[in-house]
Amino acid sequence: MREGKVYIVSAPSGCGKGTVLSAVFARLKNYYFSVSATTRAPRPGEQDGVNYHYISREQFLEMVKNDEFLEYAEYVGNYYGTPRAPVTENVKMGNDVFLEIEIRGFQQIKEKLPEAVSIFIAPPSLEELERRLRGRSTETEEKLRGRLEKAEKEMKYAGLFDYVVVNDQVERAAGEIISIVEANQNSQKSR
Ligand code: 5GP
């Protein structure tokens, strides 16, 4: 049986990657979307165990100590990490595994799993990104500025990814990601 592939998806926050990925998953079979652990508080509507595992700083550091993360990073004052076990299990089961993580996490995975396929979702422009982030307005101005500055820096890393997908329209961007997954499945079959 073929093993699953690991896909790393990164995007500056506010790029609509959640919406794009939902549209992708509505059309994909045999996939697992990795649920990260984080120390940040849930946003309205987010659910523990679905969007993230919301844990304390102490719990997070304990998991780091026990080597339970495939990668982890601090992002705008909070920790985020990918629990290792579900990723390994799903790859073995033949499921394609999607990690939605930031740049430093991507760099760690590239070192540990060089065969992982990386996709960067870019906003049509930084102006559009600011508009979307303000529209969400769940954060203080300071946090929002922090995310925008981070996004500007992150855009510079787009070239390190195997693929860059511009989220101008959700369905179009999702279609492009599906094509990438199909292309990788086909290239694996013919090997
Ligand atoms: P947010 O707070 O907007 O949900 O996420 C902030 C950033 O953390 C996003 O860029 C998101 O992709 C990233 N992130 C989420 N989970 C993980 C993870 O497990 N590891 C790393 N390195 N980044 C993550």
Tab-separated table of C-alpha atoms and ligand atoms in Angstrom:
chain	number	residue	atom	x	y	z
A	1	MET	CA	0.000	0.000	0.000
A	2	ARG	CA	1.262	3.487	-0.769
A	3	GLU	CA	2.182	5.715	2.151
A	4	GLY	CA	0.556	9.118	2.426
A	5	LYS	CA	2.412	12.294	1.527
A	6	VAL	CA	2.948	15.213	3.857
A	7	TYR	CA	1.817	18.623	2.565
A	8	ILE	CA	2.965	21.768	4.312
A	9	VAL	CA	0.648	24.710	3.772
A	10	SER	CA	1.826	28.138	4.910
A	11	ALA	CA	0.274	31.527	4.458
A	12	PRO	CA	0.415	34.891	6.197
A	13	SER	CA	-2.537	34.958	8.613
A	14	GLY	CA	-5.614	36.535	7.089
A	15	CYS	CA	-4.923	35.053	3.633
A	16	GLY	CA	-8.049	32.972	3.853
A	17	LYS	CA	-6.110	29.730	4.001
A	18	GLY	CA	-8.728	28.189	6.300
A	19	THR	CA	-11.448	28.822	3.731
A	20	VAL	CA	-9.283	27.576	0.871
A	21	LEU	CA	-8.348	24.414	2.778
A	22	SER	CA	-12.007	23.713	3.659
A	23	ALA	CA	-12.822	23.887	-0.050
A	24	VAL	CA	-9.899	21.527	-0.761
A	25	PHE	CA	-10.972	19.003	1.890
A	26	ALA	CA	-14.551	19.003	0.625
A	27	ARG	CA	-13.140	17.485	-2.574
A	28	LEU	CA	-10.344	15.227	-1.277
A	29	LYS	CA	-10.417	11.666	0.030
A	30	ASN	CA	-7.935	9.871	2.274
A	31	TYR	CA	-6.474	12.902	3.962
A	32	TYR	CA	-5.740	13.920	7.538
A	33	PHE	CA	-5.596	17.551	8.614
A	34	SER	CA	-3.145	17.843	11.483
A	35	VAL	CA	-4.617	19.496	14.583
A	36	SER	CA	-1.875	21.581	16.179
A	37	ALA	CA	-1.409	22.348	19.839
A	38	THR	CA	-1.291	26.021	20.779
A	39	THR	CA	-1.033	28.236	23.827
A	40	ARG	CA	-3.161	30.988	22.259
A	41	ALA	CA	-6.758	31.459	23.404
A	42	PRO	CA	-9.546	30.127	21.165
A	43	ARG	CA	-11.192	32.692	18.872
A	44	PRO	CA	-14.980	32.863	18.912
A	45	GLY	CA	-16.342	29.791	17.150
A	46	GLU	CA	-13.146	27.766	17.418
A	47	GLN	CA	-13.364	24.355	19.080
A	48	ASP	CA	-10.862	22.500	21.192
A	49	GLY	CA	-9.671	19.368	19.398
A	50	VAL	CA	-11.022	20.630	16.053
A	51	ASN	CA	-9.194	23.886	15.270
A	52	TYR	CA	-6.421	23.366	17.800
A	53	HIS	CA	-5.679	21.573	21.038
A	54	TYR	CA	-5.658	24.563	23.399
A	55	ILE	CA	-3.104	23.921	26.122
A	56	SER	CA	-1.180	25.891	28.733
A	57	ARG	CA	2.408	27.039	28.344
A	58	GLU	CA	3.427	24.464	30.958
A	59	GLN	CA	1.718	21.627	29.076
A	60	PHE	CA	3.297	22.804	25.825
A	61	LEU	CA	6.805	22.882	27.264
A	62	GLU	CA	6.244	19.444	28.771
A	63	MET	CA	5.379	18.106	25.299
A	64	VAL	CA	8.518	19.761	23.898
A	65	LYS	CA	10.573	18.076	26.609
A	66	ASN	CA	9.050	14.678	25.771
A	67	ASP	CA	9.814	15.201	22.049
A	68	GLU	CA	6.121	14.912	21.167
A	69	PHE	CA	6.251	17.571	18.425
A	70	LEU	CA	7.372	17.067	14.844
A	71	GLU	CA	8.054	20.817	14.842
A	72	TYR	CA	7.055	23.811	16.907
A	73	ALA	CA	7.550	27.566	16.904
A	74	GLU	CA	6.638	30.712	18.774
A	75	TYR	CA	4.443	33.054	16.738
A	76	VAL	CA	3.368	36.536	17.919
A	77	GLY	CA	3.781	35.572	21.572
A	78	ASN	CA	2.238	32.090	21.521
A	79	TYR	CA	3.535	28.582	20.940
A	80	TYR	CA	2.247	26.374	18.124
A	81	GLY	CA	3.312	22.781	17.468
A	82	THR	CA	2.469	19.722	15.358
A	83	PRO	CA	1.892	16.588	17.454
A	84	ARG	CA	4.061	13.888	15.891
A	85	ALA	CA	2.100	10.663	16.493
A	86	PRO	CA	-1.037	11.356	14.400
A	87	VAL	CA	1.118	12.458	11.449
A	88	THR	CA	3.215	9.278	11.489
A	89	GLU	CA	0.151	7.056	11.917
A	90	ASN	CA	-1.777	8.651	9.063
A	91	VAL	CA	1.153	8.549	6.651
A	92	LYS	CA	1.469	4.810	7.364
A	93	MET	CA	-2.271	4.352	6.809
A	94	GLY	CA	-1.912	5.880	3.340
A	95	ASN	CA	-3.557	9.216	4.150
A	96	ASP	CA	-2.132	12.449	2.773
A	97	VAL	CA	-1.369	14.640	5.772
A	98	PHE	CA	-1.817	18.424	5.693
A	99	LEU	CA	0.104	20.645	8.107
A	100	GLU	CA	-1.026	24.247	8.240
A	101	ILE	CA	1.998	25.883	9.836
A	102	GLU	CA	4.138	29.021	9.716
A	103	ILE	CA	7.558	29.497	8.122
A	104	ARG	CA	9.829	28.272	10.885
A	105	GLY	CA	7.748	25.132	11.206
A	106	PHE	CA	8.037	24.660	7.439
A	107	GLN	CA	11.819	24.960	7.666
A	108	GLN	CA	11.971	22.318	10.421
A	109	ILE	CA	9.763	19.888	8.470
A	110	LYS	CA	11.815	20.372	5.292
A	111	GLU	CA	14.871	19.217	7.235
A	112	LYS	CA	13.173	16.248	8.863
A	113	LEU	CA	10.974	15.204	5.937
A	114	PRO	CA	12.621	16.461	2.728
A	115	GLU	CA	10.035	14.604	0.628
A	116	ALA	CA	7.203	16.742	2.037
A	117	VAL	CA	5.472	18.938	-0.550
A	118	SER	CA	5.205	22.617	0.373
A	119	ILE	CA	2.524	25.069	-0.731
A	120	PHE	CA	2.505	28.800	0.034
A	121	ILE	CA	-0.859	30.568	-0.153
A	122	ALA	CA	-0.346	34.246	-0.959
A	123	PRO	CA	-2.856	37.105	-0.724
A	124	PRO	CA	-3.522	39.013	-3.975
A	125	SER	CA	-1.720	41.986	-2.293
A	126	LEU	CA	-0.663	43.263	1.143
A	127	GLU	CA	-3.401	45.944	0.990
A	128	GLU	CA	-6.008	43.239	0.514
A	129	LEU	CA	-4.489	41.290	3.409
A	130	GLU	CA	-4.795	44.297	5.749
A	131	ARG	CA	-8.408	44.779	4.671
A	132	ARG	CA	-9.193	41.110	5.429
A	133	LEU	CA	-7.421	41.184	8.805
A	134	ARG	CA	-9.285	44.349	9.834
A	135	GLY	CA	-12.535	42.773	8.717
A	136	ARG	CA	-11.932	39.913	11.111
A	137	SER	CA	-11.088	42.426	13.895
A	138	THR	CA	-10.861	39.918	16.720
A	139	GLU	CA	-7.625	41.448	17.978
A	140	THR	CA	-6.119	44.605	19.389
A	141	GLU	CA	-4.497	47.092	16.985
A	142	GLU	CA	-1.102	46.084	18.373
A	143	LYS	CA	-1.623	42.382	17.664
A	144	LEU	CA	-2.999	43.219	14.232
A	145	ARG	CA	0.073	45.324	13.387
A	146	GLY	CA	2.221	42.444	14.651
A	147	ARG	CA	0.468	40.030	12.287
A	148	LEU	CA	0.774	42.443	9.337
A	149	GLU	CA	4.483	42.978	9.910
A	150	LYS	CA	4.914	39.229	10.211
A	151	ALA	CA	2.949	38.712	6.985
A	152	GLU	CA	5.178	41.141	5.098
A	153	LYS	CA	8.253	39.251	6.263
A	154	GLU	CA	6.667	35.891	5.476
A	155	MET	CA	5.897	36.916	1.882
A	156	LYS	CA	9.631	36.994	1.290
A	157	TYR	CA	9.809	33.247	1.917
A	158	ALA	CA	7.282	32.332	-0.772
A	159	GLY	CA	10.107	31.400	-3.161
A	160	LEU	CA	11.323	28.611	-0.860
A	161	PHE	CA	8.096	26.651	-1.344
A	162	ASP	CA	7.492	24.038	-4.050
A	163	TYR	CA	4.283	25.834	-5.080
A	164	VAL	CA	2.797	29.319	-4.620
A	165	VAL	CA	-0.994	29.607	-4.896
A	166	VAL	CA	-2.567	33.098	-4.959
A	167	ASN	CA	-5.886	33.241	-3.111
A	168	ASP	CA	-7.717	35.604	-5.429
A	169	GLN	CA	-10.788	33.352	-5.531
A	170	VAL	CA	-11.357	30.542	-3.064
A	171	GLU	CA	-12.623	27.889	-5.490
A	172	ARG	CA	-9.898	28.632	-8.036
A	173	ALA	CA	-7.136	28.484	-5.407
A	174	ALA	CA	-8.622	25.250	-3.988
A	175	GLY	CA	-8.693	23.750	-7.494
A	176	GLU	CA	-5.021	24.559	-7.917
A	177	ILE	CA	-4.167	22.767	-4.671
A	178	ILE	CA	-6.212	19.720	-5.715
A	179	SER	CA	-4.242	19.628	-8.986
A	180	ILE	CA	-0.979	19.724	-7.019
A	181	VAL	CA	-2.111	16.799	-4.845
A	182	GLU	CA	-3.247	14.800	-7.888
A	183	ALA	CA	0.019	15.494	-9.703
A	184	ASN	CA	1.972	14.213	-6.694
A	185	GLN	CA	-0.214	11.104	-6.395
A	186	ASN	CA	0.331	10.327	-10.089
A	187	SER	CA	4.074	10.845	-9.936
A	188	GLN	CA	4.199	8.455	-6.978
A	189	LYS	CA	2.234	5.779	-8.825
A	190	SER	CA	4.550	5.847	-11.816
A	191	ARG	CA	7.683	5.543	-9.723
B	1	5GP	P1	-3.445	31.557	14.163
B	1	5GP	O1	-3.214	32.133	15.522
B	1	5GP	O2	-3.839	32.617	13.161
B	1	5GP	O3	-4.404	30.390	14.171
B	1	5GP	O4	-2.057	30.947	13.664
B	1	5GP	C1	-0.918	31.734	13.634
B	1	5GP	C2	0.135	31.063	12.788
B	1	5GP	O5	0.569	29.852	13.385
B	1	5GP	C3	-0.367	30.674	11.389
B	1	5GP	O6	0.615	31.089	10.450
B	1	5GP	C4	-0.479	29.187	11.448
B	1	5GP	O7	-0.247	28.602	10.193
B	1	5GP	C5	0.638	28.858	12.394
B	1	5GP	N1	0.511	27.520	13.016
B	1	5GP	C6	-0.612	26.866	13.355
B	1	5GP	N2	-0.311	25.665	13.877
B	1	5GP	C7	1.034	25.549	13.833
B	1	5GP	C8	1.960	24.526	14.195
B	1	5GP	O8	1.613	23.447	14.666
B	1	5GP	N3	3.273	24.790	14.020
B	1	5GP	C9	3.726	25.966	13.490
B	1	5GP	N4	5.039	26.097	13.330
B	1	5GP	N5	2.893	26.943	13.129
B	1	5GP	C10	1.568	26.746	13.295
